[in-house]
Amino acid sequence: MFACVAGLDLIPLVMTFLGCLLIGIEYGIVIGVVISIVFLLYSAARPSLKVTSANAFLGVQPLGGTSADAKNHNIVQMTEKDVLVIQPCQNMFYPSSEYLIYLVSKRSNRGGVEHPVIFDCMHINGMDFTTVQALGQIIEDFSVRKQMLVFTNMQPHVLEMISSSELGQFVHYETVSEALSAIQSM
């Protein structure tokens, strides 16, 4: 039965069980609910980003790597001309805005080289105004550094929201391949 449960899901279960045994059923349930809410809020405030080179993302064998590395999206060796693909793994809402700015800025400057970045929005189905402002800040930061930043795979309603916000120098392509071709032609 417990083989199908993720490790982090066991923490509220065990704490609820121990709370019920040691303190009482009411307090044990409250402890479990509070721990579950904390885990939920943490995952909303700290979204994970998958960062790969464009070649690995598209399945092209990277320099010095194997096809398994490309399939697993591991960056084996980065050259100055490599393009990074940053892909958020969930929707972006208010709690994640500042963390998003921090992570994108940190990851886009690998090894002291400012790589062009493709921000792949495939998994983003929703976004709020604060996140749009955060993306505007990221676009502005990249513009000041004269670093290329393009967005891809946006859902139509998310693209409409960002377009209506009139973010300066917002560039969008339908696919990562199109964005990579455009970046390489510049």
PDB file of N, CA, C and O in Angstrom, residues 90-167:
ATOM      1  N   GLN A  90       5.254  24.127 -13.925  1.00  0.00           N
ATOM      2  CA  GLN A  90       3.900  24.317 -13.417  1.00  0.00           C
ATOM      3  C   GLN A  90       3.443  25.737 -13.717  1.00  0.00           C
ATOM      4  O   GLN A  90       4.210  26.545 -14.212  1.00  0.00           O
ATOM      5  N   ASN A  91       2.192  26.021 -13.402  1.00  0.00           N
ATOM      6  CA  ASN A  91       1.643  27.359 -13.588  1.00  0.00           C
ATOM      7  C   ASN A  91       2.404  28.370 -12.746  1.00  0.00           C
ATOM      8  O   ASN A  91       3.023  28.016 -11.751  1.00  0.00           O
ATOM      9  N   MET A  92       2.313  29.628 -13.157  1.00  0.00           N
ATOM     10  CA  MET A  92       3.021  30.691 -12.443  1.00  0.00           C
ATOM     11  C   MET A  92       2.011  31.681 -11.866  1.00  0.00           C
ATOM     12  O   MET A  92       1.269  32.314 -12.611  1.00  0.00           O
ATOM     13  N   PHE A  93       2.005  31.799 -10.545  1.00  0.00           N
ATOM     14  CA  PHE A  93       1.133  32.740  -9.867  1.00  0.00           C
ATOM     15  C   PHE A  93       1.931  33.536  -8.847  1.00  0.00           C
ATOM     16  O   PHE A  93       3.126  33.313  -8.670  1.00  0.00           O
ATOM     17  N   TYR A  94       1.277  34.463  -8.167  1.00  0.00           N
ATOM     18  CA  TYR A  94       1.907  35.437  -7.294  1.00  0.00           C
ATOM     19  C   TYR A  94       3.046  34.902  -6.414  1.00  0.00           C
ATOM     20  O   TYR A  94       4.120  35.491  -6.397  1.00  0.00           O
ATOM     21  N   PRO A  95       2.869  33.819  -5.672  1.00  0.00           N
ATOM     22  CA  PRO A  95       3.939  33.424  -4.746  1.00  0.00           C
ATOM     23  C   PRO A  95       5.267  33.110  -5.430  1.00  0.00           C
ATOM     24  O   PRO A  95       6.311  33.214  -4.826  1.00  0.00           O
ATOM     25  N   SER A  96       5.231  32.755  -6.703  1.00  0.00           N
ATOM     26  CA  SER A  96       6.451  32.334  -7.383  1.00  0.00           C
ATOM     27  C   SER A  96       7.144  33.447  -8.162  1.00  0.00           C
ATOM     28  O   SER A  96       8.209  33.221  -8.732  1.00  0.00           O
ATOM     29  N   SER A  97       6.608  34.657  -8.171  1.00  0.00           N
ATOM     30  CA  SER A  97       7.121  35.729  -9.020  1.00  0.00           C
ATOM     31  C   SER A  97       8.575  36.089  -8.734  1.00  0.00           C
ATOM     32  O   SER A  97       9.411  36.099  -9.637  1.00  0.00           O
ATOM     33  N   GLU A  98       8.887  36.416  -7.496  1.00  0.00           N
ATOM     34  CA  GLU A  98      10.254  36.818  -7.146  1.00  0.00           C
ATOM     35  C   GLU A  98      11.230  35.658  -7.330  1.00  0.00           C
ATOM     36  O   GLU A  98      12.353  35.845  -7.789  1.00  0.00           O
ATOM     37  N   TYR A  99      10.810  34.472  -6.959  1.00  0.00           N
ATOM     38  CA  TYR A  99      11.666  33.296  -7.116  1.00  0.00           C
ATOM     39  C   TYR A  99      11.937  33.029  -8.594  1.00  0.00           C
ATOM     40  O   TYR A  99      13.046  32.647  -8.960  1.00  0.00           O
ATOM     41  N   LEU A 100      10.944  33.263  -9.445  1.00  0.00           N
ATOM     42  CA  LEU A 100      11.107  33.098 -10.890  1.00  0.00           C
ATOM     43  C   LEU A 100      12.173  34.052 -11.427  1.00  0.00           C
ATOM     44  O   LEU A 100      13.062  33.653 -12.181  1.00  0.00           O
ATOM     45  N   ILE A 101      12.102  35.326 -11.016  1.00  0.00           N
ATOM     46  CA  ILE A 101      13.102  36.308 -11.449  1.00  0.00           C
ATOM     47  C   ILE A 101      14.497  35.858 -11.017  1.00  0.00           C
ATOM     48  O   ILE A 101      15.449  35.875 -11.811  1.00  0.00           O
ATOM     49  N   TYR A 102      14.618  35.436  -9.776  1.00  0.00           N
ATOM     50  CA  TYR A 102      15.910  34.998  -9.243  1.00  0.00           C
ATOM     51  C   TYR A 102      16.466  33.802 -10.024  1.00  0.00           C
ATOM     52  O   TYR A 102      17.628  33.810 -10.437  1.00  0.00           O
ATOM     53  N   LEU A 103      15.642  32.775 -10.217  1.00  0.00           N
ATOM     54  CA  LEU A 103      16.120  31.567 -10.890  1.00  0.00           C
ATOM     55  C   LEU A 103      16.500  31.812 -12.347  1.00  0.00           C
ATOM     56  O   LEU A 103      17.537  31.326 -12.803  1.00  0.00           O
ATOM     57  N   VAL A 104      15.677  32.553 -13.076  1.00  0.00           N
ATOM     58  CA  VAL A 104      15.973  32.796 -14.491  1.00  0.00           C
ATOM     59  C   VAL A 104      17.256  33.606 -14.627  1.00  0.00           C
ATOM     60  O   VAL A 104      18.106  33.306 -15.461  1.00  0.00           O
ATOM     61  N   SER A 105      17.438  34.619 -13.785  1.00  0.00           N
ATOM     62  CA  SER A 105      18.657  35.428 -13.840  1.00  0.00           C
ATOM     63  C   SER A 105      19.889  34.586 -13.496  1.00  0.00           C
ATOM     64  O   SER A 105      20.926  34.693 -14.143  1.00  0.00           O
ATOM     65  N   LYS A 106      19.754  33.754 -12.488  1.00  0.00           N
ATOM     66  CA  LYS A 106      20.873  32.908 -12.051  1.00  0.00           C
ATOM     67  C   LYS A 106      21.241  31.876 -13.118  1.00  0.00           C
ATOM     68  O   LYS A 106      22.405  31.699 -13.457  1.00  0.00           O
ATOM     69  N   ARG A 107      20.240  31.206 -13.665  1.00  0.00           N
ATOM     70  CA  ARG A 107      20.495  30.127 -14.617  1.00  0.00           C
ATOM     71  C   ARG A 107      20.938  30.628 -15.993  1.00  0.00           C
ATOM     72  O   ARG A 107      21.591  29.915 -16.724  1.00  0.00           O
ATOM     73  N   SER A 108      20.561  31.859 -16.350  1.00  0.00           N
ATOM     74  CA  SER A 108      20.890  32.355 -17.687  1.00  0.00           C
ATOM     75  C   SER A 108      22.333  32.828 -17.791  1.00  0.00           C
ATOM     76  O   SER A 108      22.820  33.099 -18.871  1.00  0.00           O
ATOM     77  N   ASN A 109      23.019  32.894 -16.669  1.00  0.00           N
ATOM     78  CA  ASN A 109      24.394  33.360 -16.661  1.00  0.00           C
ATOM     79  C   ASN A 109      25.302  32.226 -16.199  1.00  0.00           C
ATOM     80  O   ASN A 109      25.979  32.320 -15.196  1.00  0.00           O
ATOM     81  N   ARG A 110      25.309  31.134 -16.951  1.00  0.00           N
ATOM     82  CA  ARG A 110      26.092  29.950 -16.582  1.00  0.00           C
ATOM     83  C   ARG A 110      27.566  30.150 -16.899  1.00  0.00           C
ATOM     84  O   ARG A 110      27.915  30.492 -18.015  1.00  0.00           O
ATOM     85  N   GLY A 111      28.397  29.906 -15.950  1.00  0.00           N
ATOM     86  CA  GLY A 111      29.834  29.961 -16.164  1.00  0.00           C
ATOM     87  C   GLY A 111      30.338  31.332 -16.586  1.00  0.00           C
ATOM     88  O   GLY A 111      31.326  31.437 -17.285  1.00  0.00           O
ATOM     89  N   GLY A 112      29.641  32.385 -16.191  1.00  0.00           N
ATOM     90  CA  GLY A 112      30.054  33.734 -16.546  1.00  0.00           C
ATOM     91  C   GLY A 112      29.720  34.138 -17.970  1.00  0.00           C
ATOM     92  O   GLY A 112      30.021  35.238 -18.393  1.00  0.00           O
ATOM     93  N   VAL A 113      29.091  33.238 -18.727  1.00  0.00           N
ATOM     94  CA  VAL A 113      28.706  33.529 -20.107  1.00  0.00           C
ATOM     95  C   VAL A 113      27.198  33.752 -20.148  1.00  0.00           C
ATOM     96  O   VAL A 113      26.438  32.947 -19.624  1.00  0.00           O
ATOM     97  N   GLU A 114      26.790  34.856 -20.750  1.00  0.00           N
ATOM     98  CA  GLU A 114      25.365  35.153 -20.848  1.00  0.00           C
ATOM     99  C   GLU A 114      24.813  34.529 -22.123  1.00  0.00           C
ATOM    100  O   GLU A 114      24.946  35.069 -23.212  1.00  0.00           O
ATOM    101  N   HIS A 115      24.195  33.370 -21.971  1.00  0.00           N
ATOM    102  CA  HIS A 115      23.655  32.617 -23.094  1.00  0.00           C
ATOM    103  C   HIS A 115      22.299  33.178 -23.521  1.00  0.00           C
ATOM    104  O   HIS A 115      21.535  33.644 -22.684  1.00  0.00           O
ATOM    105  N   PRO A 116      21.975  33.092 -24.821  1.00  0.00           N
ATOM    106  CA  PRO A 116      20.594  33.389 -25.230  1.00  0.00           C
ATOM    107  C   PRO A 116      19.665  32.384 -24.545  1.00  0.00           C
ATOM    108  O   PRO A 116      20.030  31.233 -24.327  1.00  0.00           O
ATOM    109  N   VAL A 117      18.449  32.814 -24.221  1.00  0.00           N
ATOM    110  CA  VAL A 117      17.530  31.970 -23.462  1.00  0.00           C
ATOM    111  C   VAL A 117      16.205  31.839 -24.196  1.00  0.00           C
ATOM    112  O   VAL A 117      15.643  32.826 -24.665  1.00  0.00           O
ATOM    113  N   ILE A 118      15.721  30.603 -24.268  1.00  0.00           N
ATOM    114  CA  ILE A 118      14.374  30.318 -24.749  1.00  0.00           C
ATOM    115  C   ILE A 118      13.567  29.920 -23.519  1.00  0.00           C
ATOM    116  O   ILE A 118      13.899  28.962 -22.829  1.00  0.00           O
ATOM    117  N   PHE A 119      12.527  30.688 -23.221  1.00  0.00           N
ATOM    118  CA  PHE A 119      11.659  30.423 -22.070  1.00  0.00           C
ATOM    119  C   PHE A 119      10.458  29.651 -22.590  1.00  0.00           C
ATOM    120  O   PHE A 119       9.555  30.228 -23.186  1.00  0.00           O
ATOM    121  N   ASP A 120      10.467  28.332 -22.402  1.00  0.00           N
ATOM    122  CA  ASP A 120       9.423  27.457 -22.936  1.00  0.00           C
ATOM    123  C   ASP A 120       8.261  27.378 -21.952  1.00  0.00           C
ATOM    124  O   ASP A 120       8.393  26.872 -20.849  1.00  0.00           O
ATOM    125  N   CYS A 121       7.112  27.893 -22.369  1.00  0.00           N
ATOM    126  CA  CYS A 121       5.930  27.995 -21.494  1.00  0.00           C
ATOM    127  C   CYS A 121       4.929  26.865 -21.721  1.00  0.00           C
ATOM    128  O   CYS A 121       3.727  27.045 -21.493  1.00  0.00           O
ATOM    129  N   MET A 122       5.395  25.718 -22.148  1.00  0.00           N
ATOM    130  CA  MET A 122       4.514  24.599 -22.475  1.00  0.00           C
ATOM    131  C   MET A 122       3.605  24.205 -21.317  1.00  0.00           C
ATOM    132  O   MET A 122       2.437  23.898 -21.503  1.00  0.00           O
ATOM    133  N   HIS A 123       4.118  24.226 -20.097  1.00  0.00           N
ATOM    134  CA  HIS A 123       3.338  23.760 -18.939  1.00  0.00           C
ATOM    135  C   HIS A 123       2.602  24.875 -18.216  1.00  0.00           C
ATOM    136  O   HIS A 123       2.002  24.633 -17.168  1.00  0.00           O
ATOM    137  N   ILE A 124       2.650  26.088 -18.732  1.00  0.00           N
ATOM    138  CA  ILE A 124       1.983  27.204 -18.069  1.00  0.00           C
ATOM    139  C   ILE A 124       0.600  27.398 -18.679  1.00  0.00           C
ATOM    140  O   ILE A 124       0.463  27.819 -19.815  1.00  0.00           O
ATOM    141  N   ASN A 125      -0.415  27.063 -17.907  1.00  0.00           N
ATOM    142  CA  ASN A 125      -1.807  27.231 -18.344  1.00  0.00           C
ATOM    143  C   ASN A 125      -2.448  28.450 -17.706  1.00  0.00           C
ATOM    144  O   ASN A 125      -3.522  28.876 -18.122  1.00  0.00           O
ATOM    145  N   GLY A 126      -1.835  28.975 -16.677  1.00  0.00           N
ATOM    146  CA  GLY A 126      -2.391  30.114 -15.993  1.00  0.00           C
ATOM    147  C   GLY A 126      -1.296  31.001 -15.432  1.00  0.00           C
ATOM    148  O   GLY A 126      -0.199  30.546 -15.138  1.00  0.00           O
ATOM    149  N   MET A 127      -1.637  32.290 -15.309  1.00  0.00           N
ATOM    150  CA  MET A 127      -0.664  33.268 -14.843  1.00  0.00           C
ATOM    151  C   MET A 127      -1.452  34.465 -14.319  1.00  0.00           C
ATOM    152  O   MET A 127      -2.496  34.803 -14.860  1.00  0.00           O
ATOM    153  N   ASP A 128      -0.959  35.114 -13.283  1.00  0.00           N
ATOM    154  CA  ASP A 128      -1.635  36.298 -12.780  1.00  0.00           C
ATOM    155  C   ASP A 128      -0.829  37.552 -13.108  1.00  0.00           C
ATOM    156  O   ASP A 128       0.248  37.485 -13.679  1.00  0.00           O
ATOM    157  N   PHE A 129      -1.387  38.699 -12.729  1.00  0.00           N
ATOM    158  CA  PHE A 129      -0.788  39.985 -13.073  1.00  0.00           C
ATOM    159  C   PHE A 129       0.615  40.138 -12.486  1.00  0.00           C
ATOM    160  O   PHE A 129       1.514  40.677 -13.131  1.00  0.00           O
ATOM    161  N   THR A 130       0.826  39.665 -11.276  1.00  0.00           N
ATOM    162  CA  THR A 130       2.131  39.777 -10.632  1.00  0.00           C
ATOM    163  C   THR A 130       3.187  39.001 -11.399  1.00  0.00           C
ATOM    164  O   THR A 130       4.321  39.457 -11.550  1.00  0.00           O
ATOM    165  N   THR A 131       2.830  37.848 -11.920  1.00  0.00           N
ATOM    166  CA  THR A 131       3.766  37.061 -12.700  1.00  0.00           C
ATOM    167  C   THR A 131       4.060  37.733 -14.030  1.00  0.00           C
ATOM    168  O   THR A 131       5.191  37.703 -14.503  1.00  0.00           O
ATOM    169  N   VAL A 132       3.057  38.361 -14.629  1.00  0.00           N
ATOM    170  CA  VAL A 132       3.287  39.113 -15.865  1.00  0.00           C
ATOM    171  C   VAL A 132       4.274  40.250 -15.593  1.00  0.00           C
ATOM    172  O   VAL A 132       5.180  40.503 -16.386  1.00  0.00           O
ATOM    173  N   GLN A 133       4.117  40.924 -14.459  1.00  0.00           N
ATOM    174  CA  GLN A 133       5.066  41.971 -14.081  1.00  0.00           C
ATOM    175  C   GLN A 133       6.467  41.393 -13.867  1.00  0.00           C
ATOM    176  O   GLN A 133       7.460  42.009 -14.245  1.00  0.00           O
ATOM    177  N   ALA A 134       6.557  40.205 -13.275  1.00  0.00           N
ATOM    178  CA  ALA A 134       7.852  39.555 -13.071  1.00  0.00           C
ATOM    179  C   ALA A 134       8.495  39.233 -14.416  1.00  0.00           C
ATOM    180  O   ALA A 134       9.703  39.427 -14.599  1.00  0.00           O
ATOM    181  N   LEU A 135       7.703  38.736 -15.375  1.00  0.00           N
ATOM    182  CA  LEU A 135       8.244  38.472 -16.713  1.00  0.00           C
ATOM    183  C   LEU A 135       8.716  39.771 -17.358  1.00  0.00           C
ATOM    184  O   LEU A 135       9.733  39.791 -18.055  1.00  0.00           O
ATOM    185  N   GLY A 136       7.980  40.866 -17.125  1.00  0.00           N
ATOM    186  CA  GLY A 136       8.405  42.171 -17.632  1.00  0.00           C
ATOM    187  C   GLY A 136       9.747  42.571 -17.044  1.00  0.00           C
ATOM    188  O   GLY A 136      10.609  43.115 -17.751  1.00  0.00           O
ATOM    189  N   GLN A 137       9.945  42.295 -15.752  1.00  0.00           N
ATOM    190  CA  GLN A 137      11.223  42.588 -15.102  1.00  0.00           C
ATOM    191  C   GLN A 137      12.347  41.743 -15.697  1.00  0.00           C
ATOM    192  O   GLN A 137      13.447  42.237 -15.934  1.00  0.00           O
ATOM    193  N   ILE A 138      12.060  40.473 -15.966  1.00  0.00           N
ATOM    194  CA  ILE A 138      13.056  39.589 -16.573  1.00  0.00           C
ATOM    195  C   ILE A 138      13.416  40.102 -17.974  1.00  0.00           C
ATOM    196  O   ILE A 138      14.597  40.168 -18.339  1.00  0.00           O
ATOM    197  N   ILE A 139      12.410  40.473 -18.763  1.00  0.00           N
ATOM    198  CA  ILE A 139      12.649  41.004 -20.110  1.00  0.00           C
ATOM    199  C   ILE A 139      13.503  42.266 -20.036  1.00  0.00           C
ATOM    200  O   ILE A 139      14.449  42.439 -20.816  1.00  0.00           O
ATOM    201  N   GLU A 140      13.194  43.144 -19.092  1.00  0.00           N
ATOM    202  CA  GLU A 140      13.960  44.380 -18.924  1.00  0.00           C
ATOM    203  C   GLU A 140      15.406  44.080 -18.527  1.00  0.00           C
ATOM    204  O   GLU A 140      16.340  44.689 -19.062  1.00  0.00           O
ATOM    205  N   ASP A 141      15.612  43.149 -17.595  1.00  0.00           N
ATOM    206  CA  ASP A 141      16.963  42.769 -17.176  1.00  0.00           C
ATOM    207  C   ASP A 141      17.768  42.225 -18.353  1.00  0.00           C
ATOM    208  O   ASP A 141      18.938  42.568 -18.522  1.00  0.00           O
ATOM    209  N   PHE A 142      17.150  41.371 -19.154  1.00  0.00           N
ATOM    210  CA  PHE A 142      17.832  40.801 -20.311  1.00  0.00           C
ATOM    211  C   PHE A 142      18.153  41.892 -21.331  1.00  0.00           C
ATOM    212  O   PHE A 142      19.203  41.875 -21.954  1.00  0.00           O
ATOM    213  N   SER A 143      17.250  42.838 -21.495  1.00  0.00           N
ATOM    214  CA  SER A 143      17.455  43.936 -22.431  1.00  0.00           C
ATOM    215  C   SER A 143      18.642  44.801 -22.013  1.00  0.00           C
ATOM    216  O   SER A 143      19.459  45.193 -22.849  1.00  0.00           O
ATOM    217  N   VAL A 144      18.735  45.092 -20.720  1.00  0.00           N
ATOM    218  CA  VAL A 144      19.850  45.892 -20.206  1.00  0.00           C
ATOM    219  C   VAL A 144      21.178  45.174 -20.440  1.00  0.00           C
ATOM    220  O   VAL A 144      22.175  45.803 -20.806  1.00  0.00           O
ATOM    221  N   ARG A 145      21.198  43.849 -20.268  1.00  0.00           N
ATOM    222  CA  ARG A 145      22.420  43.059 -20.472  1.00  0.00           C
ATOM    223  C   ARG A 145      22.668  42.739 -21.937  1.00  0.00           C
ATOM    224  O   ARG A 145      23.653  42.084 -22.257  1.00  0.00           O
ATOM    225  N   LYS A 146      21.745  43.167 -22.810  1.00  0.00           N
ATOM    226  CA  LYS A 146      21.808  42.858 -24.244  1.00  0.00           C
ATOM    227  C   LYS A 146      21.898  41.344 -24.474  1.00  0.00           C
ATOM    228  O   LYS A 146      22.641  40.857 -25.305  1.00  0.00           O
ATOM    229  N   GLN A 147      21.091  40.628 -23.710  1.00  0.00           N
ATOM    230  CA  GLN A 147      21.025  39.176 -23.790  1.00  0.00           C
ATOM    231  C   GLN A 147      19.691  38.800 -24.416  1.00  0.00           C
ATOM    232  O   GLN A 147      18.653  39.358 -24.064  1.00  0.00           O
ATOM    233  N   MET A 148      19.713  37.860 -25.342  1.00  0.00           N
ATOM    234  CA  MET A 148      18.517  37.465 -26.077  1.00  0.00           C
ATOM    235  C   MET A 148      17.604  36.601 -25.199  1.00  0.00           C
ATOM    236  O   MET A 148      18.054  35.681 -24.540  1.00  0.00           O
ATOM    237  N   LEU A 149      16.294  36.922 -25.195  1.00  0.00           N
ATOM    238  CA  LEU A 149      15.287  36.159 -24.470  1.00  0.00           C
ATOM    239  C   LEU A 149      14.045  36.055 -25.341  1.00  0.00           C
ATOM    240  O   LEU A 149      13.510  37.074 -25.783  1.00  0.00           O
ATOM    241  N   VAL A 150      13.622  34.825 -25.626  1.00  0.00           N
ATOM    242  CA  VAL A 150      12.396  34.615 -26.393  1.00  0.00           C
ATOM    243  C   VAL A 150      11.514  33.621 -25.652  1.00  0.00           C
ATOM    244  O   VAL A 150      11.993  32.794 -24.881  1.00  0.00           O
ATOM    245  N   PHE A 151      10.216  33.717 -25.888  1.00  0.00           N
ATOM    246  CA  PHE A 151       9.228  32.848 -25.262  1.00  0.00           C
ATOM    247  C   PHE A 151       8.632  31.934 -26.320  1.00  0.00           C
ATOM    248  O   PHE A 151       8.443  32.346 -27.472  1.00  0.00           O
ATOM    249  N   THR A 152       8.308  30.703 -25.932  1.00  0.00           N
ATOM    250  CA  THR A 152       7.712  29.744 -26.868  1.00  0.00           C
ATOM    251  C   THR A 152       6.565  28.991 -26.204  1.00  0.00           C
ATOM    252  O   THR A 152       6.446  28.971 -24.982  1.00  0.00           O
ATOM    253  N   ASN A 153       5.771  28.336 -27.054  1.00  0.00           N
ATOM    254  CA  ASN A 153       4.719  27.394 -26.622  1.00  0.00           C
ATOM    255  C   ASN A 153       3.733  27.978 -25.615  1.00  0.00           C
ATOM    256  O   ASN A 153       3.299  27.296 -24.691  1.00  0.00           O
ATOM    257  N   MET A 154       3.348  29.229 -25.793  1.00  0.00           N
ATOM    258  CA  MET A 154       2.396  29.840 -24.860  1.00  0.00           C
ATOM    259  C   MET A 154       0.965  29.480 -25.230  1.00  0.00           C
ATOM    260  O   MET A 154       0.615  29.459 -26.404  1.00  0.00           O
ATOM    261  N   GLN A 155       0.164  29.219 -24.222  1.00  0.00           N
ATOM    262  CA  GLN A 155      -1.260  29.005 -24.426  1.00  0.00           C
ATOM    263  C   GLN A 155      -1.863  30.308 -24.942  1.00  0.00           C
ATOM    264  O   GLN A 155      -1.409  31.393 -24.552  1.00  0.00           O
ATOM    265  N   PRO A 156      -2.881  30.257 -25.808  1.00  0.00           N
ATOM    266  CA  PRO A 156      -3.433  31.493 -26.388  1.00  0.00           C
ATOM    267  C   PRO A 156      -3.881  32.529 -25.360  1.00  0.00           C
ATOM    268  O   PRO A 156      -3.603  33.717 -25.518  1.00  0.00           O
ATOM    269  N   HIS A 157      -4.542  32.099 -24.279  1.00  0.00           N
ATOM    270  CA  HIS A 157      -5.006  33.075 -23.279  1.00  0.00           C
ATOM    271  C   HIS A 157      -3.854  33.685 -22.492  1.00  0.00           C
ATOM    272  O   HIS A 157      -3.908  34.848 -22.109  1.00  0.00           O
ATOM    273  N   VAL A 158      -2.783  32.934 -22.268  1.00  0.00           N
ATOM    274  CA  VAL A 158      -1.610  33.470 -21.578  1.00  0.00           C
ATOM    275  C   VAL A 158      -0.876  34.450 -22.497  1.00  0.00           C
ATOM    276  O   VAL A 158      -0.476  35.533 -22.067  1.00  0.00           O
ATOM    277  N   LEU A 159      -0.760  34.100 -23.769  1.00  0.00           N
ATOM    278  CA  LEU A 159      -0.123  34.987 -24.746  1.00  0.00           C
ATOM    279  C   LEU A 159      -0.904  36.294 -24.875  1.00  0.00           C
ATOM    280  O   LEU A 159      -0.317  37.374 -24.931  1.00  0.00           O
ATOM    281  N   GLU A 160      -2.226  36.198 -24.877  1.00  0.00           N
ATOM    282  CA  GLU A 160      -3.073  37.389 -24.960  1.00  0.00           C
ATOM    283  C   GLU A 160      -2.876  38.280 -23.734  1.00  0.00           C
ATOM    284  O   GLU A 160      -2.782  39.506 -23.851  1.00  0.00           O
ATOM    285  N   MET A 161      -2.776  37.673 -22.551  1.00  0.00           N
ATOM    286  CA  MET A 161      -2.574  38.437 -21.323  1.00  0.00           C
ATOM    287  C   MET A 161      -1.236  39.181 -21.362  1.00  0.00           C
ATOM    288  O   MET A 161      -1.161  40.365 -21.020  1.00  0.00           O
ATOM    289  N   ILE A 162      -0.193  38.500 -21.799  1.00  0.00           N
ATOM    290  CA  ILE A 162       1.130  39.125 -21.846  1.00  0.00           C
ATOM    291  C   ILE A 162       1.183  40.188 -22.932  1.00  0.00           C
ATOM    292  O   ILE A 162       1.725  41.269 -22.725  1.00  0.00           O
ATOM    293  N   SER A 163       0.596  39.902 -24.086  1.00  0.00           N
ATOM    294  CA  SER A 163       0.589  40.871 -25.184  1.00  0.00           C
ATOM    295  C   SER A 163      -0.168  42.137 -24.802  1.00  0.00           C
ATOM    296  O   SER A 163       0.230  43.242 -25.167  1.00  0.00           O
ATOM    297  N   SER A 164      -1.266  41.988 -24.068  1.00  0.00           N
ATOM    298  CA  SER A 164      -2.047  43.160 -23.663  1.00  0.00           C
ATOM    299  C   SER A 164      -1.341  43.977 -22.588  1.00  0.00           C
ATOM    300  O   SER A 164      -1.680  45.130 -22.362  1.00  0.00           O
ATOM    301  N   SER A 165      -0.345  43.404 -21.926  1.00  0.00           N
ATOM    302  CA  SER A 165       0.412  44.121 -20.903  1.00  0.00           C
ATOM    303  C   SER A 165       1.481  45.019 -21.498  1.00  0.00           C
ATOM    304  O   SER A 165       2.123  45.775 -20.775  1.00  0.00           O
ATOM    305  N   GLU A 166       1.677  44.917 -22.797  1.00  0.00           N
ATOM    306  CA  GLU A 166       2.637  45.743 -23.522  1.00  0.00           C
ATOM    307  C   GLU A 166       4.022  45.709 -22.892  1.00  0.00           C
ATOM    308  O   GLU A 166       4.611  46.743 -22.564  1.00  0.00           O
ATOM    309  N   LEU A 167       4.542  44.513 -22.706  1.00  0.00           N
ATOM    310  CA  LEU A 167       5.890  44.363 -22.192  1.00  0.00           C
ATOM    311  C   LEU A 167       6.869  44.717 -23.306  1.00  0.00           C
ATOM    312  O   LEU A 167       6.750  44.235 -24.430  1.00  0.00           O
TER     313      LEU A 167
END
